[in-house]
């Protein structure tokens, strides 16, 4: 499984950085986890064949995880994509997104490929025959509870636990992407035996991350979504020295073979 960080920025805009978007590639197929602002530019810059991208998952619809979607659809159209595309969203938001896109002059009838919106599920399922995924709920959106009744918005966000199934001599591999969290404890139950952990640093403190992950044997840890006003390097150096942790900072275009 090959992971590409297409967008590593936090929610705060930064020159030359795209917002959250991660590609997971197995064989000739790729899925995207979140599509924040700049995802289309970053994917175009990478030069990947857009037909590879079969499914897009959106953990929650904060703009820095979602607003790249219309530009991606337009980019796929420009690249003359013909392969159908599945986009998984919080179910409560599907109707609104379908109504919104035509106001950006994105009309399904003008596309040579079919794109459809499907509801997210918190049940474990097979993305492809050799790739299993569990989207686990997090409390990142709980502060909006009072608006849920007023506007009908979703208040559950999700993290991603992905497993490449062992076959043909390939060992099983496990990758977790936290997306946005309320507390680092929300990933604790899934850390055991991970080959790669990509964890956000915008809504949780680096000290708490190190404290929790140091109890587990994780082959590689990548910190992403780091606010520009945070200096996390002293703690990163500390974790490397004290726990011999393989811990690095994400950057746009970073590729990790898992
Ligand atoms: Zn968020």
Coordinates of N, CA and C and ligand atoms in Angstrom, one line a residue:
X1 N 0.9 -1.2 0.0 CA 0.0 0.0 0.0 C 0.9 1.2 0.0
X2 N 0.6 2.2 -0.9 CA 1.4 3.4 -0.9 C 0.5 4.6 -0.5
X3 N 1.1 5.4 0.4 CA 0.3 6.5 0.9 C 1.0 7.8 0.3
X4 N 0.1 8.7 -0.2 CA 0.7 10.0 -0.6 C -0.1 11.1 0.2
X5 N 0.7 12.0 0.8 CA 0.1 13.1 1.5 C -0.1 14.2 0.4
X6 N -1.2 14.4 -0.1 CA -1.4 15.5 -1.1 C -1.6 16.9 -0.4
X7 N -2.1 16.8 0.8 CA -2.4 18.1 1.5 C -2.0 17.9 3.0
X8 N -1.1 18.7 3.5 CA -0.6 18.5 4.9 C -0.9 19.7 5.8
X9 N -1.5 20.8 5.2 CA -1.7 22.0 6.0 C -2.8 21.8 7.0
X10 N -2.8 22.7 8.0 CA -3.9 22.7 9.0 C -5.0 23.5 8.3
X11 N -6.0 23.9 9.1 CA -7.1 24.7 8.6 C -6.7 26.2 8.3
X12 N -5.5 26.5 8.7 CA -5.0 27.9 8.5 C -4.3 28.0 7.2
X13 N -4.8 28.9 6.3 CA -4.1 28.9 5.0 C -2.6 29.3 5.0
X14 N -1.8 28.6 4.2 CA -0.4 28.8 4.2 C 0.0 28.8 2.7
X15 N 1.0 29.7 2.4 CA 1.5 29.7 1.0 C 2.1 28.4 0.6
X16 N 1.6 27.9 -0.6 CA 2.3 26.7 -1.1 C 1.9 25.4 -0.5
X17 N 0.8 25.4 0.4 CA 0.4 24.2 1.1 C -1.0 23.9 0.8
X18 N -1.4 22.7 0.5 CA -2.8 22.3 0.4 C -3.3 21.7 1.7
X19 N -4.6 21.8 1.8 CA -5.2 21.3 3.0 C -5.6 19.8 2.9
X20 N -6.0 19.2 4.0 CA -6.0 17.7 4.2 C -6.5 17.0 2.9
X21 N -5.6 16.1 2.5 CA -6.0 15.1 1.4 C -4.9 14.0 1.4
X22 N -5.3 12.8 1.5 CA -4.4 11.7 1.6 C -4.8 10.6 0.5
X23 N -3.9 10.2 -0.3 CA -4.2 9.1 -1.2 C -3.7 7.8 -0.7
X24 N -4.5 6.7 -0.9 CA -4.1 5.4 -0.5 C -4.2 4.5 -1.8
X25 N -3.0 4.0 -2.1 CA -2.9 3.3 -3.4 C -2.6 1.8 -3.2
X26 N -3.4 0.9 -3.8 CA -3.1 -0.5 -3.8 C -3.2 -1.0 -5.2
X27 N -2.1 -1.5 -5.8 CA -2.1 -1.9 -7.2 C -2.4 -0.7 -8.0
X28 N -3.4 -0.8 -8.9 CA -3.7 0.3 -9.8 C -4.9 1.1 -9.3
X29 N -5.2 0.9 -8.1 CA -6.4 1.7 -7.6 C -6.0 2.6 -6.4
X30 N -6.7 3.7 -6.4 CA -6.4 4.7 -5.3 C -7.7 5.2 -4.7
X31 N -7.7 5.5 -3.4 CA -8.8 6.2 -2.8 C -8.3 7.5 -2.2
X32 N -9.1 8.5 -2.0 CA -8.7 9.7 -1.3 C -9.4 9.8 0.0
X33 N -8.7 10.2 1.0 CA -9.2 10.4 2.4 C -9.3 11.9 2.6
X34 N -10.4 12.5 2.5 CA -10.6 14.0 2.6 C -10.0 14.7 1.4
X35 N -10.7 15.8 1.1 CA -10.3 16.6 -0.1 C -10.4 18.1 0.3
X36 N -9.5 18.6 1.0 CA -9.5 20.0 1.4 C -9.1 20.9 0.3
X37 N -9.0 22.2 0.6 CA -8.6 23.2 -0.5 C -7.3 22.9 -1.0
X38 N -7.1 23.0 -2.3 CA -5.9 22.7 -3.0 C -5.6 21.3 -3.4
X39 N -6.6 20.4 -3.1 CA -6.4 18.9 -3.4 C -6.2 18.7 -4.9
X40 N -7.0 19.4 -5.7 CA -6.9 19.2 -7.1 C -5.6 19.6 -7.7
X41 N -5.1 20.8 -7.2 CA -3.8 21.3 -7.7 C -2.7 20.3 -7.3
X42 N -2.7 19.8 -6.0 CA -1.7 19.0 -5.5 C -1.7 17.6 -6.3
X43 N -2.9 17.1 -6.6 CA -3.0 15.9 -7.4 C -2.5 16.1 -8.8
X44 N -2.9 17.2 -9.4 CA -2.4 17.5 -10.7 C -0.9 17.6 -10.8
X45 N -0.3 18.3 -9.7 CA 1.1 18.5 -9.6 C 1.9 17.1 -9.5
X46 N 1.2 16.2 -8.9 CA 1.8 14.8 -8.7 C 1.8 14.0 -10.0
X47 N 0.9 14.5 -10.9 CA 0.9 13.8 -12.3 C 0.3 12.4 -12.3
X48 N -0.5 12.1 -11.2 CA -1.1 10.7 -11.2 C -2.2 10.6 -12.2
X49 N -2.4 9.4 -12.7 CA -3.5 9.1 -13.6 C -4.8 9.2 -12.8
X50 N -5.7 10.2 -13.1 CA -6.9 10.4 -12.3 C -7.9 9.2 -12.4
X51 N -7.8 8.4 -13.4 CA -8.7 7.2 -13.5 C -8.4 6.2 -12.3
X52 N -7.2 6.3 -11.8 CA -6.9 5.5 -10.6 C -7.8 5.7 -9.4
X53 N -8.2 7.0 -9.3 CA -9.0 7.4 -8.1 C -10.4 6.8 -8.3
X54 N -10.8 5.9 -7.5 CA -12.1 5.2 -7.6 C -13.1 5.7 -6.6
X55 N -12.6 6.1 -5.4 CA -13.5 6.5 -4.3 C -12.9 7.6 -3.5
X56 N -13.8 8.5 -3.0 CA -13.3 9.6 -2.2 C -14.2 9.5 -0.9
X57 N -13.5 9.6 0.3 CA -14.2 9.5 1.6 C -13.9 10.9 2.3
X58 N -15.0 11.4 2.9 CA -14.9 12.7 3.5 C -15.3 12.5 5.0
X59 N -14.3 12.7 5.9 CA -14.6 12.4 7.3 C -15.6 13.3 7.9
X60 N -15.6 14.6 7.4 CA -16.5 15.6 7.9 C -16.4 16.8 6.9
X61 N -17.4 17.7 6.9 CA -17.4 18.7 5.8 C -16.8 20.0 6.3
X62 N -16.0 20.1 7.3 CA -15.2 21.3 7.4 C -14.5 21.6 6.1
X63 N -14.4 22.9 5.7 CA -13.9 23.2 4.4 C -12.5 22.7 4.1
X64 N -11.7 22.7 5.2 CA -10.3 22.2 4.9 C -10.2 20.7 4.8
X65 N -11.3 20.0 4.8 CA -11.4 18.6 4.5 C -12.3 18.3 3.3
X66 N -13.0 19.3 2.8 CA -14.0 19.0 1.8 C -14.1 19.9 0.6
X67 N -13.7 21.1 0.8 CA -14.0 22.1 -0.3 C -13.2 21.9 -1.6
X68 N -12.2 21.0 -1.6 CA -11.5 20.7 -2.8 C -12.4 19.8 -3.7
X69 N -13.5 19.3 -3.3 CA -14.3 18.4 -4.1 C -14.8 19.0 -5.4
X70 N -15.4 20.2 -5.4 CA -15.8 20.7 -6.7 C -14.7 20.9 -7.7
X71 N -13.5 21.3 -7.3 CA -12.4 21.5 -8.2 C -11.9 20.2 -8.7
X72 N -11.9 19.2 -7.9 CA -11.5 17.8 -8.3 C -12.4 17.3 -9.4
X73 N -13.7 17.5 -9.2 CA -14.7 17.0 -10.2 C -14.4 17.7 -11.5
X74 N -14.1 19.0 -11.5 CA -13.8 19.8 -12.7 C -12.5 19.3 -13.3
X75 N -11.5 19.0 -12.5 CA -10.3 18.6 -13.0 C -10.4 17.2 -13.7
X76 N -11.2 16.3 -13.1 CA -11.4 15.0 -13.7 C -12.1 15.2 -15.0
X77 N -13.1 16.1 -15.1 CA -13.8 16.3 -16.4 C -12.8 16.8 -17.4
X78 N -11.9 17.8 -17.0 CA -10.9 18.3 -18.0 C -10.0 17.2 -18.4
X79 N -9.7 16.3 -17.6 CA -8.8 15.1 -17.9 C -9.5 14.0 -18.7
X80 N -10.8 14.3 -19.0 CA -11.6 13.4 -19.8 C -11.8 12.1 -19.2
X81 N -12.0 12.1 -17.9 CA -12.2 10.9 -17.1 C -13.5 10.2 -17.6
X82 N -13.6 8.9 -17.6 CA -14.8 8.2 -18.0 C -15.2 7.2 -16.9
X83 N -14.3 6.9 -16.0 CA -14.6 5.9 -15.0 C -15.5 6.5 -13.9
X84 N -16.5 5.7 -13.5 CA -17.4 6.3 -12.4 C -16.7 6.5 -11.1
X85 N -17.2 7.5 -10.4 CA -16.6 7.9 -9.1 C -17.6 7.8 -8.0
X86 N -17.2 7.2 -6.8 CA -18.0 7.2 -5.7 C -17.5 8.2 -4.6
X87 N -18.4 9.0 -4.1 CA -18.0 10.0 -3.0 C -18.8 9.7 -1.8
X88 N -18.1 9.3 -0.7 CA -18.8 9.0 0.5 C -18.8 10.2 1.5
X89 N -20.0 10.6 1.9 CA -20.2 11.8 2.7 C -21.0 11.4 3.9
X90 N -21.0 12.3 5.0 CA -22.0 12.1 6.0 C -23.4 12.2 5.4
X91 N -24.2 11.2 5.7 CA -25.5 11.0 5.0 C -26.4 12.3 5.0
X92 N -26.4 13.0 6.2 CA -27.2 14.2 6.3 C -26.8 15.3 5.3
X93 N -25.6 15.2 4.8 CA -25.1 16.3 3.9 C -25.3 16.1 2.4
X94 N -25.6 14.9 2.1 CA -25.6 14.5 0.7 C -26.6 15.4 -0.2
X95 N -27.8 15.5 0.3 CA -28.8 16.3 -0.4 C -28.3 17.7 -0.7
X96 N -27.7 18.3 0.4 CA -27.3 19.7 0.3 C -26.1 19.9 -0.7
X97 N -25.2 18.9 -0.7 CA -24.1 19.0 -1.6 C -24.6 18.8 -3.1
X98 N -25.5 17.9 -3.3 CA -26.1 17.7 -4.6 C -26.8 18.9 -5.1
X99 N -27.4 19.7 -4.2 CA -28.1 20.9 -4.6 C -27.1 22.0 -4.8
X100 N -26.0 22.0 -4.1 CA -25.0 23.1 -4.2 C -24.2 23.1 -5.4
X101 N -23.8 21.9 -5.9 CA -22.8 21.8 -7.0 C -23.3 22.5 -8.3
X102 N -24.6 22.4 -8.6 CA -25.1 23.1 -9.8 C -24.9 24.6 -9.7
X103 N -24.8 25.2 -8.5 CA -24.6 26.6 -8.4 C -23.1 27.0 -8.7
X104 N -22.3 26.0 -8.8 CA -20.9 26.2 -9.2 C -20.8 25.8 -10.7
X105 N -22.0 25.6 -11.3 CA -22.1 25.2 -12.8 C -21.5 23.9 -13.0
X106 N -21.6 23.0 -12.0 CA -21.2 21.6 -12.1 C -22.5 20.8 -12.3
X107 N -22.7 20.4 -13.5 CA -24.0 19.7 -13.9 C -23.6 18.3 -14.3
X108 N -24.2 17.3 -13.6 CA -24.0 15.9 -13.9 C -24.1 15.6 -15.4
X109 N -25.1 16.3 -16.0 CA -25.4 16.0 -17.4 C -24.2 16.3 -18.3
X110 N -23.3 17.2 -17.9 CA -22.2 17.6 -18.7 C -20.9 16.8 -18.5
X111 N -21.0 15.8 -17.6 CA -19.8 15.0 -17.3 C -19.9 13.7 -18.1
X112 N -18.7 13.3 -18.5 CA -18.6 12.0 -19.2 C -18.4 10.8 -18.3
X113 N -18.3 11.1 -17.0 CA -18.3 10.0 -16.0 C -19.4 10.3 -15.0
X114 N -19.8 9.2 -14.4 CA -20.9 9.3 -13.4 C -20.2 9.4 -12.0
X115 N -20.7 10.4 -11.3 CA -20.3 10.5 -9.9 C -21.5 10.4 -9.0
X116 N -21.3 9.6 -7.9 CA -22.5 9.5 -7.0 C -22.1 9.6 -5.6
X117 N -23.0 10.1 -4.8 CA -22.7 10.4 -3.4 C -23.4 9.3 -2.6
X118 N -22.6 8.7 -1.7 CA -23.1 7.6 -0.8 C -22.8 7.9 0.6
X119 N -23.6 7.4 1.5 CA -23.5 7.7 2.9 C -22.3 7.0 3.6
X120 N -21.6 7.6 4.5 CA -20.5 7.0 5.2 C -21.1 6.0 6.2
X121 N -20.3 5.0 6.5 CA -20.8 4.0 7.5 C -19.7 3.8 8.5
X122 N -20.1 3.5 9.7 CA -19.0 3.2 10.8 C -18.8 1.7 10.9
X123 N -19.4 0.9 10.0 CA -19.1 -0.5 10.0 C -17.9 -0.8 9.1
X124 N -17.2 -1.9 9.5 CA -16.0 -2.3 8.7 C -16.5 -2.8 7.4
X125 N -15.8 -2.4 6.3 CA -16.2 -2.8 5.0 C -15.0 -3.0 4.1
X126 N -15.2 -3.6 2.9 CA -14.1 -3.8 2.0 C -14.2 -2.6 0.9
X127 N -13.2 -1.8 0.9 CA -13.1 -0.8 -0.2 C -12.9 -1.4 -1.5
X128 N -11.8 -2.3 -1.5 CA -11.5 -3.2 -2.7 C -11.4 -4.6 -2.0
X129 N -11.2 -5.6 -2.9 CA -11.2 -6.9 -2.3 C -10.0 -7.1 -1.4
X130 N -8.9 -6.3 -1.5 CA -7.7 -6.5 -0.7 C -7.5 -5.4 0.3
X131 N -8.5 -4.5 0.4 CA -8.4 -3.4 1.3 C -9.7 -3.2 2.2
X132 N -9.4 -3.3 3.5 CA -10.5 -3.2 4.4 C -10.5 -1.9 5.2
X133 N -11.6 -1.3 5.4 CA -11.6 0.0 6.1 C -12.7 0.1 7.2
X134 N -12.3 0.7 8.3 CA -13.2 1.0 9.4 C -13.1 2.5 9.6
X135 N -14.2 3.2 9.5 CA -14.3 4.6 9.8 C -14.8 4.7 11.3
X136 N -13.9 5.1 12.2 CA -14.3 5.2 13.6 C -14.8 6.6 13.9
X137 N -15.9 6.7 14.7 CA -16.4 8.0 15.0 C -15.5 8.8 16.0
X138 N -15.5 10.1 15.9 CA -14.7 10.9 16.8 C -15.6 12.1 17.2
X139 N -15.2 12.8 18.3 CA -16.0 13.9 18.9 C -15.6 15.3 18.4
X140 N -14.8 15.3 17.3 CA -14.3 16.6 16.8 C -15.4 17.7 16.6
X141 N -16.6 17.2 16.2 CA -17.7 18.2 15.9 C -18.7 18.4 17.0
X142 N -18.4 17.8 18.2 CA -19.4 17.9 19.2 C -19.8 19.3 19.7
X143 N -18.8 20.2 19.5 CA -19.1 21.6 19.9 C -20.3 22.2 19.1
X144 N -20.6 21.6 18.0 CA -21.7 22.1 17.1 C -23.1 21.5 17.5
X145 N -23.1 20.8 18.5 CA -24.4 20.1 18.8 C -25.6 21.0 18.8
X146 N -25.4 22.2 19.4 CA -26.6 23.1 19.5 C -27.1 23.5 18.1
X147 N -26.3 23.4 17.1 CA -26.7 23.8 15.8 C -27.3 22.7 15.0
X148 N -27.1 21.5 15.5 CA -27.6 20.3 14.7 C -29.1 20.4 14.5
X149 N -29.8 20.8 15.5 CA -31.3 20.8 15.4 C -31.7 22.0 14.4
X150 N -31.0 23.1 14.6 CA -31.3 24.3 13.7 C -31.1 24.1 12.3
X151 N -29.9 23.4 12.0 CA -29.5 23.3 10.6 C -29.4 21.9 10.0
X152 N -29.7 20.9 10.9 CA -29.7 19.5 10.4 C -28.3 19.0 10.1
X153 N -27.2 19.6 10.7 CA -25.9 19.1 10.3 C -25.4 17.9 11.2
X154 N -24.5 17.2 10.6 CA -23.9 16.0 11.3 C -23.0 16.5 12.4
X155 N -23.0 15.8 13.5 CA -22.1 16.1 14.6 C -21.1 15.0 15.0
X156 N -21.0 14.0 14.1 CA -20.0 13.0 14.2 C -19.0 13.2 13.1
X157 N -17.7 13.2 13.5 CA -16.6 13.1 12.5 C -16.0 11.7 12.5
X158 N -15.1 11.4 11.6 CA -14.6 10.0 11.6 C -13.1 10.0 11.3
X159 N -12.5 9.0 11.9 CA -11.1 8.7 11.5 C -11.0 7.5 10.7
X160 N -9.9 7.2 10.1 CA -9.8 6.0 9.1 C -8.8 5.0 9.6
X161 N -9.3 3.7 9.7 CA -8.4 2.6 10.0 C -8.4 1.7 8.7
X162 N -7.3 1.5 8.1 CA -7.2 0.8 6.8 C -6.3 -0.4 6.9
X163 N -6.8 -1.5 6.4 CA -5.9 -2.7 6.4 C -5.8 -3.3 5.0
X164 N -4.6 -3.5 4.6 CA -4.3 -4.2 3.4 C -4.2 -5.7 3.8
X165 N -5.1 -6.5 3.1 CA -5.1 -7.9 3.5 C -3.9 -8.7 3.0
X166 N -3.4 -9.6 3.8 CA -2.3 -10.4 3.4 C -2.7 -11.3 2.2
X167 N -1.9 -11.3 1.2 CA -2.0 -12.3 0.1 C -0.8 -12.4 -0.8
X168 N -0.6 -13.5 -1.4 CA 0.5 -13.8 -2.3 C 1.9 -13.4 -1.7
X169 N 2.0 -13.8 -0.4 CA 3.3 -13.5 0.3 C 3.4 -12.1 0.8
X170 N 2.4 -11.3 0.6 CA 2.4 -9.9 1.1 C 1.9 -9.9 2.5
X171 N 2.6 -9.4 3.4 CA 2.1 -9.3 4.8 C 0.9 -8.3 5.0
X172 N 0.0 -8.6 5.9 CA -1.0 -7.6 6.2 C -0.4 -6.3 6.7
X173 N -1.0 -5.2 6.3 CA -0.5 -3.9 6.7 C -1.6 -3.0 7.2
X174 N -1.3 -2.3 8.3 CA -2.3 -1.4 8.9 C -1.9 0.0 8.9
X175 N -2.8 0.9 8.5 CA -2.6 2.3 8.5 C -3.8 3.0 9.1
X176 N -3.4 4.0 10.0 CA -4.5 4.8 10.5 C -4.3 6.3 10.2
X177 N -5.3 6.9 9.7 CA -5.3 8.4 9.6 C -6.4 9.0 10.5
X178 N -5.9 9.8 11.4 CA -6.9 10.3 12.5 C -7.9 11.2 12.0
X179 N -7.7 11.9 10.8 CA -8.4 13.1 10.5 C -8.5 14.0 11.7
X180 N -9.6 14.7 11.9 CA -9.6 15.7 13.0 C -10.1 15.0 14.3
X181 N -9.5 15.3 15.4 CA -9.9 14.7 16.7 C -10.4 15.7 17.7
X182 N -11.0 15.2 18.8 CA -11.3 16.0 19.9 C -10.2 15.7 21.0
X183 N -9.9 14.4 21.1 CA -8.9 14.0 22.0 C -8.1 12.8 21.5
X184 N -6.8 12.7 21.8 CA -6.0 11.6 21.3 C -6.5 10.3 21.8
X185 N -7.2 10.2 22.9 CA -7.8 8.9 23.4 C -8.7 8.3 22.3
X186 N -9.2 9.1 21.4 CA -10.1 8.5 20.4 C -9.4 7.5 19.4
X187 N -8.1 7.6 19.3 CA -7.4 6.6 18.4 C -6.8 5.5 19.2
X188 N -6.7 5.6 20.5 CA -6.0 4.7 21.4 C -6.3 3.2 21.1
X189 N -7.6 2.9 20.9 CA -8.0 1.5 20.7 C -7.5 0.9 19.4
X190 N -7.0 1.7 18.5 CA -6.7 1.2 17.2 C -5.2 1.2 16.9
X191 N -4.4 1.6 17.9 CA -2.9 1.8 17.6 C -2.1 0.6 17.6
X192 N -2.6 -0.5 18.2 CA -1.8 -1.7 18.3 C -1.5 -2.3 17.0
X193 N -0.2 -2.5 16.7 CA 0.2 -3.2 15.5 C 0.2 -2.4 14.2
X194 N 0.1 -1.1 14.4 CA 0.0 -0.2 13.2 C 1.4 -0.1 12.4
X195 N 1.4 -0.2 11.1 CA 2.6 0.1 10.3 C 2.8 1.5 10.1
X196 N 1.7 2.3 10.0 CA 1.8 3.7 9.8 C 0.6 4.4 10.5
X197 N 1.0 5.5 11.3 CA 0.0 6.3 11.9 C 0.2 7.8 11.4
X198 N -0.8 8.3 10.7 CA -0.8 9.7 10.3 C -1.8 10.4 11.2
X199 N -1.2 11.3 12.1 CA -2.1 11.9 13.1 C -2.0 13.5 13.0
X200 N -3.2 14.1 13.2 CA -3.3 15.5 13.2 C -2.7 16.2 14.4
X201 N -2.2 17.4 14.3 CA -1.7 18.1 15.5 C -2.4 19.5 15.7
X202 N -3.5 19.7 15.0 CA -4.1 21.1 15.2 C -5.0 21.1 16.4
X203 N -5.7 20.1 16.7 CA -6.7 20.1 17.7 C -6.3 19.4 19.0
X204 N -5.2 18.7 18.9 CA -4.6 18.0 20.1 C -3.2 18.4 20.2
X205 N -2.7 18.3 21.4 CA -1.3 18.7 21.7 C -0.3 17.6 21.4
X206 N 0.9 18.0 20.9 CA 1.9 17.1 20.6 C 2.4 16.3 21.8
X207 N 2.4 16.9 23.0 CA 2.7 16.2 24.2 C 1.8 15.1 24.5
X208 N 0.5 15.3 24.3 CA -0.5 14.2 24.5 C -0.3 13.1 23.5
X209 N 0.0 13.5 22.2 CA 0.2 12.4 21.2 C 1.4 11.5 21.6
X210 N 2.5 12.2 22.0 CA 3.7 11.4 22.3 C 3.4 10.5 23.5
X211 N 2.7 11.1 24.5 CA 2.4 10.3 25.7 C 1.6 9.1 25.4
X212 N 0.7 9.2 24.5 CA -0.2 8.0 24.2 C 0.6 7.0 23.2
X213 N 1.1 7.5 22.2 CA 1.7 6.6 21.2 C 3.0 5.9 21.6
X214 N 3.6 6.5 22.6 CA 4.9 5.9 23.1 C 4.6 4.5 23.8
X215 N 3.4 4.2 24.1 CA 3.0 2.9 24.7 C 2.9 1.8 23.7
X216 N 2.9 2.2 22.4 CA 2.6 1.2 21.3 C 3.8 1.1 20.4
X217 N 3.8 -0.1 19.8 CA 4.9 -0.4 18.8 C 4.4 0.0 17.4
X218 N 4.7 1.2 17.0 CA 4.2 1.7 15.7 C 5.4 1.9 14.8
X219 N 5.4 1.3 13.6 CA 6.6 1.4 12.7 C 6.9 2.8 12.3
X220 N 5.9 3.6 12.0 CA 6.2 5.0 11.5 C 5.1 5.9 11.9
X221 N 5.4 7.1 12.4 CA 4.4 8.1 12.8 C 4.7 9.3 12.0
X222 N 3.6 9.9 11.4 CA 3.7 11.1 10.6 C 2.7 12.1 11.2
X223 N 3.3 13.3 11.5 CA 2.4 14.4 12.1 C 2.0 15.3 11.0
X224 N 0.7 15.5 10.9 CA 0.1 16.4 9.8 C -0.8 17.4 10.4
X225 N -1.3 18.3 9.6 CA -2.3 19.3 10.0 C -1.8 20.1 11.2
X226 N -0.5 20.5 11.0 CA 0.2 21.3 12.1 C 0.0 22.8 11.9
X227 N -0.6 23.4 12.9 CA -0.8 24.9 12.8 C 0.5 25.6 12.7
X228 N 0.6 26.6 11.8 CA 1.8 27.3 11.6 C 2.4 28.0 12.9
X229 N 1.5 28.3 13.9 CA 2.0 29.0 15.1 C 2.5 28.0 16.1
X230 N 2.5 26.7 15.8 CA 3.0 25.7 16.8 C 4.4 25.2 16.4
X231 N 5.3 25.2 17.4 CA 6.6 24.7 17.2 C 6.7 23.3 17.8
X232 N 6.4 22.3 17.0 CA 6.4 20.9 17.6 C 7.7 20.2 17.6
X233 N 8.7 20.8 16.9 CA 10.0 20.1 16.7 C 10.7 19.7 18.0
X234 N 10.7 20.5 19.0 CA 11.4 20.1 20.3 C 10.8 18.8 20.8
X235 N 9.5 18.6 20.7 CA 8.9 17.4 21.2 C 9.1 16.2 20.3
X236 N 9.2 16.5 19.0 CA 9.6 15.5 18.0 C 11.0 14.9 18.3
X237 N 11.9 15.9 18.5 CA 13.3 15.5 18.8 C 13.3 14.6 20.1
X238 N 12.6 15.1 21.1 CA 12.5 14.4 22.3 C 12.0 12.9 22.1
X239 N 10.9 12.8 21.3 CA 10.4 11.4 21.1 C 11.3 10.5 20.4
X240 N 12.1 11.1 19.5 CA 13.1 10.3 18.7 C 14.2 9.8 19.7
X241 N 14.6 10.8 20.5 CA 15.8 10.4 21.4 C 15.3 9.5 22.5
X242 N 14.2 9.8 23.1 CA 13.8 9.1 24.3 C 13.2 7.7 24.0
X243 N 12.3 7.6 22.9 CA 11.6 6.4 22.6 C 12.1 5.7 21.3
X244 N 13.1 6.3 20.7 CA 13.6 5.8 19.4 C 12.4 5.7 18.4
X245 N 11.6 6.7 18.5 CA 10.4 6.8 17.7 C 10.7 7.2 16.2
X246 N 10.2 6.5 15.3 CA 10.3 6.9 13.8 C 9.2 7.9 13.6
X247 N 9.4 9.1 13.8 CA 8.4 10.2 13.8 C 8.8 11.3 12.9
X248 N 8.0 11.7 12.0 CA 8.3 12.8 11.0 C 7.2 13.7 10.8
X249 N 7.5 14.8 10.1 CA 6.5 15.8 9.8 C 6.0 15.6 8.4
X250 N 4.7 15.7 8.1 CA 4.2 15.5 6.8 C 4.5 16.8 5.9
X251 N 4.6 16.6 4.6 CA 4.7 17.7 3.7 C 3.9 17.3 2.4
X252 N 3.5 18.3 1.7 CA 2.7 18.0 0.5 C 3.6 17.2 -0.5
X253 N 3.1 16.1 -1.0 CA 3.8 15.3 -2.0 C 4.6 14.1 -1.3
X254 N 4.5 14.1 0.0 CA 5.2 13.0 0.8 C 4.7 11.7 0.4
X255 N 5.5 10.7 0.1 CA 5.1 9.3 -0.2 C 5.6 8.3 0.8
X256 N 4.8 7.5 1.2 CA 5.2 6.5 2.2 C 4.8 5.1 1.8
X257 N 5.7 4.2 1.7 CA 5.4 2.8 1.3 C 5.2 2.1 2.6
X258 N 4.0 1.5 2.7 CA 3.6 0.8 3.9 C 3.7 -0.8 3.7
Ligands
LIG1 ZN1 -12.3 19.7 11.2

